[in-house]
Amino acid sequence: MLRGYTLPQTPSGRSALAPRPPWHYAGNCLAIEFEADAAAVRSLLPAPLDFASARCAAYFIEWQCATDDGEEPLDPVNSQYKESIFLVSGRYRGEEVAFCPFIWVDQDASLMRGLVQGWPKQFGSTWITRAYPLSGKASAQHAPGGRFGASLAAKDRRLADARVTLQEPTRSPPSPSFANAVNVRLFPNLARGLHDQPAVCELVRLKSRDVQIGPILKGPATLDLHDHPRLELSMLRPLSTGSGYRFSFALTVDDLETLEELRSR
Amino acid sequence: MLRGYTLPQTPSGRSALAPRPPWHYAGNCLAIEFEADAAAVRSLLPAPLDFASARCAAYFIEWQCATDDGEEPLDPVNSQYKESIFLVSGRYRGEEVAFCPFIWVDQDASLMRGLVQGWPKQFGSTWITRAYPLSGKASAQHAPGGRFGASLAAKDRRLADARVTLQEPTRSPPSPSFANAVNVRLFPNLARGLHDQPAVCELVRLKSRDVQIGPILKGPATLDLHDHPRLELSMLRPLSTGSGYRFSFALTVDDLETLEELRSR
Amino acid sequence: MLRGYTLPQTPSGRSALAPRPPWHYAGNCLAIEFEADAAAVRSLLPAPLDFASARCAAYFIEWQCATDDGEEPLDPVNSQYKESIFLVSGRYRGEEVAFCPFIWVDQDASLMRGLVQGWPKQFGSTWITRAYPLSGKASAQHAPGGRFGASLAAKDRRLADARVTLQEPTRSPPSPSFANAVNVRLFPNLARGLHDQPAVCELVRLKSRDVQIGPILKGPATLDLHDHPRLELSMLRPLSTGSGYRFSFALTVDDLETLEELRSR
Amino acid sequence: MLRGYTLPQTPSGRSALAPRPPWHYAGNCLAIEFEADAAAVRSLLPAPLDFASARCAAYFIEWQCATDDGEEPLDPVNSQYKESIFLVSGRYRGEEVAFCPFIWVDQDASLMRGLVQGWPKQFGSTWITRAYPLSGKASAQHAPGGRFGASLAAKDRRLADARVTLQEPTRSPPSPSFANAVNVRLFPNLARGLHDQPAVCELVRLKSRDVQIGPILKGPATLDLHDHPRLELSMLRPLSTGSGYRFSFALTVDDLETLEELRSR
């Protein structure tokens, strides 16, 4: 009998691209709040979501991931990846939510786990300044005065450049936040005549547990989004930029709530 | 309104990871027929398929891909990828078919198009000797005497090494062939309690049209498959190796036939 | 005793990054002639070279490389690389020569062999449309009407985009050509006080032998060079673009002529 | 006038692959002491060095680098790289020194800075478990009980796997140490007849300043070195493994001491 949470399936289940949940994550995050064009934000919301505001956030994260056996971080090519997430604001049945129109990762297992959760993941190259517990020109500090940058590229073109200068501690993480994100799970059909009728299309609410957040520092930030002939991230080009944030966090994912079947639309 | 054959969806549909079919492909292929352990082959077949024989084939392909507008090959980072495909033999309702237990690609759009067709794609690094229309030590020849190699690695470990020395023309392409492949389309659920009940699990038969095959040359070959702590390709370690093949081919994909719903199993 | 044409050296010499010459090359090349700003071209010429004209050429090449034993192409990760070369015109003691201000490759051994010859190699990502011996939207043709593109990126930013539509055969390869290139071999010192006094700084003329060129096709072309915060390729932004070319060629390198010692300057 | 510490040179000097020193570094390091075959160690020492002992060390380091202007870490693709360094013991004129027979990095600027210092750098892929300031299965801890791994691959083959379980603080960094490393600076000639007579071949002693070392933790470790058809790292396969170490450190390089001209040998 074949096993595997995803393909490929084998008798052991060990070869599957995404292992069976739970998935435990730890990440160092650089985030920037910004305001985009309201019409652009509105146009990127899937039908069941209403426009709430033009407030957006970009997250650049250096992740490590493990299953329950916890061995993956010891062969870290199987565990580490970097990710750039863009969130917009929306409203679902009156409640404020976050929605992700664009996200890029650099490992296949992360892409697969993401598709299962409705994250619209593609491959991209993310770089994020690292903090070191030492002083010197090469050592950014997770402390007031620390300066951090991040970049995103896809298909050999730069898509985003971010800069944050840490200034002060805060207890409020950036917003919109993926803590209250809703996604669209979409799995298309290929049979002729069904290209517009996906096999799966549903609005889902992400669930995470055992969330930990380390000390948060914030300060002034800049964010530039660049045009790309195919990838439309620059629809969200900032009209104004709010604060930047840096913090570490950890969480576990092994559940998801389906809000609405969207196939009939 | 949001458009896009896959995520991410935007008003234009242009940002989608996999564009709307048809998908046109052209490839240079190095292939090797081999025989694996019969029990291993049997153990990798999904339930509706019966064991037919221990005959397998490995394909290493340098692809170029386009949609109907045909512009992708002009910005080739959006069009080119390399792939390693392993096929085993099976029987479905008495008919001989090919089944793919393992496949590796190096571009995200190819991974997404593959998942839609049930190919169990993961990321891997494939290298294939290229032919040049010139003589010399650096120029392999698509002609009798031409020597070609290919390699596959995933997660920083070598998985496969192949060598072929071309000897003579043939009109028979290698077998098993993806012309008659059946796959399992699988899209999991993440809601707690449903990790073993996928949203989509169906046996499908691939369909391609407008297939062209260039001149085929064949000759003696070797194939080595290496152990990996997680990826079980070496289950198919060759007990004997048959002929190697080199040829170019082109095809178009925009359809798929569902053979059986597998969710009830 | 330690052996190795370059570091690292071992008793066998086998681990050296660049193997001992001769180095045999075969490549598929897409090239574009263009005219840049004359002052920019002049400013990029090393002192012993005089300005000749503003004529430049860009070459995008998919290479395969071998030593005398000829086995490298069979484990092609050791043999294949892609390269983007930019040549300007110059004059040395009255004779017209080509000079390379910028060049990008994607394999370390190629970078090392390049430094030895005075090529100012850095790492970059080059993509070039491939021809296939088949028709169809995914198959570019090395024939009149064939459309080809190429791109270059470095450090996650796009530097160059090229397009060529083949129109007619020609017997003249593009110019300036690396057949008559002169380079500067430069190896710096690190001892304090010697940062401006390199250990090696000499003007050299490249030598190649056993050159073969396949059928050349030419036609109209475009070339866009993009700004980068550090890499100054856009100094050569085309004022006008000439013909584009596509051809295969092969050559062997195992010699170099030193024209002038430059350290005293 | 052209400027640039290395090629390529431009009027501004900004495009040079390696910027002008000083070079400031900060790194997180996982290191393992081990004992290799004495004959192998002896055979890898360049002529002026005598055999001292079979003691070796492997270092896996996640670096960030900056020049005096300190802006590079803000566009981190220009600043970050990962490195695997293997050091053996030697004796120079009676003094114990370290010598590096093999080293792999993943950025071109690091390779170039390395060649200038005599490091025998090649390209390789290094992965190192990261510590996070949070608990959980995905978060390794820089504290007793913390478990870390590292891997190295080159040309799509795994070369090394390391594991360390931190147990206790120590004030002694691992040994041999690159604090007292000597290298061979080697820059070959290509003119025919001179392939065995390099332009530069000298024994040098590395110099660093402003060295900072953070808290060091040590504990039991394993190290596996794998065979490769060309790269001879497995000559150093451990006969026994000593302690593993984890620590952060920072240093500045802008000087080098030439010990001996080796060209006459």
XYZ file of C-alpha atoms in Angstrom, chain D residues 25-177:
153
model
C 33.420 39.686 8.518
C 30.944 38.284 11.037
C 30.064 34.601 11.142
C 28.202 31.846 12.939
C 30.450 28.809 13.032
C 29.969 25.093 13.582
C 33.346 23.344 13.905
C 34.547 19.776 14.463
C 37.994 18.589 15.484
C 39.088 15.265 14.057
C 42.107 13.107 13.350
C 42.850 11.993 9.777
C 45.341 9.564 8.308
C 48.809 10.966 9.029
C 50.156 10.057 5.594
C 47.278 11.848 3.942
C 47.823 14.991 6.002
C 51.548 14.884 5.266
C 50.900 14.495 1.536
C 48.730 17.611 1.431
C 51.295 19.970 3.001
C 53.159 22.282 0.606
C 56.923 21.791 0.594
C 58.013 24.409 3.124
C 55.716 22.958 5.781
C 56.648 19.976 7.933
C 54.280 17.414 9.317
C 53.207 18.236 12.858
C 50.296 15.922 13.662
C 47.234 14.325 12.102
C 44.915 16.761 13.874
C 42.433 18.494 11.595
C 39.342 20.669 11.917
C 36.285 21.331 9.765
C 34.507 24.694 9.963
C 31.053 25.423 8.544
C 30.332 29.157 8.635
C 27.416 31.429 7.754
C 29.114 34.760 6.969
C 28.157 38.372 6.503
C 30.795 40.702 5.035
C 31.177 44.468 4.626
C 33.669 47.085 3.501
C 34.327 50.263 5.416
C 31.165 51.923 4.151
C 29.195 49.119 5.784
C 26.267 49.192 3.347
C 26.687 45.691 1.869
C 24.711 43.846 4.573
C 21.659 45.971 3.636
C 21.534 44.381 0.147
C 22.511 41.017 1.559
C 22.961 39.114 -1.701
C 26.164 41.169 -1.886
C 27.237 40.345 1.650
C 26.181 36.873 2.778
C 27.777 33.570 1.953
C 28.331 30.147 3.434
C 31.658 28.386 3.622
C 33.144 24.970 4.500
C 36.806 25.071 5.540
C 39.068 22.098 6.229
C 42.322 22.727 8.097
C 45.224 20.382 8.764
C 48.173 20.822 11.111
C 51.660 21.713 9.904
C 54.888 23.200 11.148
C 56.707 26.118 9.590
C 60.256 26.771 10.839
C 59.396 25.032 14.065
C 56.170 26.901 14.683
C 52.840 25.095 14.600
C 50.558 26.440 11.887
C 47.323 25.513 10.174
C 47.088 24.783 6.454
C 43.930 24.625 4.354
C 43.928 21.964 1.643
C 40.202 22.349 0.776
C 37.588 25.074 1.098
C 34.205 25.726 -0.559
C 32.139 28.911 -0.756
C 28.952 29.954 -2.548
C 29.587 33.537 -3.699
C 31.978 34.790 -6.373
C 33.276 37.789 -4.401
C 34.267 35.457 -1.574
C 36.058 33.180 -4.021
C 38.017 36.142 -5.387
C 38.936 37.556 -1.960
C 39.986 34.033 -1.061
C 42.287 33.532 -4.041
C 44.055 36.777 -3.154
C 44.779 35.320 0.299
C 45.777 31.900 -1.025
C 42.617 30.091 0.106
C 42.035 27.288 -2.450
C 38.385 28.226 -2.861
C 35.918 26.422 -5.087
C 32.146 26.619 -5.262
C 30.153 24.390 -2.968
C 26.821 24.375 -1.203
C 27.000 24.594 2.603
C 24.007 24.317 4.940
C 24.186 24.886 8.707
C 21.473 24.538 11.351
C 20.482 27.936 12.674
C 19.790 28.815 16.296
C 16.633 30.757 17.144
C 15.909 32.515 20.440
C 12.770 30.388 20.892
C 12.011 26.825 21.903
C 10.367 24.157 19.773
C 11.288 21.359 17.408
C 12.319 23.759 14.624
C 14.519 25.908 16.896
C 18.036 24.775 17.680
C 19.431 26.390 20.835
C 22.898 27.829 21.339
C 22.889 26.216 24.791
C 23.728 22.856 26.350
C 21.544 20.243 24.651
C 21.362 22.193 21.393
C 21.787 19.968 18.337
C 23.301 21.296 15.103
C 24.153 19.823 11.719
C 25.978 20.965 8.612
C 26.453 19.634 5.114
C 28.664 20.382 2.139
C 28.081 19.468 -1.503
C 29.993 20.306 -4.671
C 29.012 19.643 -8.272
C 25.797 17.975 -7.125
C 27.445 15.456 -4.775
C 27.393 15.441 -0.992
C 30.947 15.790 0.356
C 30.487 16.164 4.116
C 27.931 15.707 6.882
C 28.519 16.971 10.415
C 26.547 16.782 13.660
C 27.266 18.452 16.993
C 25.388 18.242 20.312
C 26.344 21.178 22.527
C 27.143 20.209 26.074
C 29.155 22.814 27.929
C 30.840 26.192 27.608
C 34.543 26.364 26.868
C 37.066 29.161 26.469
C 39.207 27.287 23.925
C 38.252 27.606 20.273
C 38.837 24.565 18.042
C 42.288 23.723 16.753
C 43.886 23.844 14.187
C 42.543 27.361 13.841
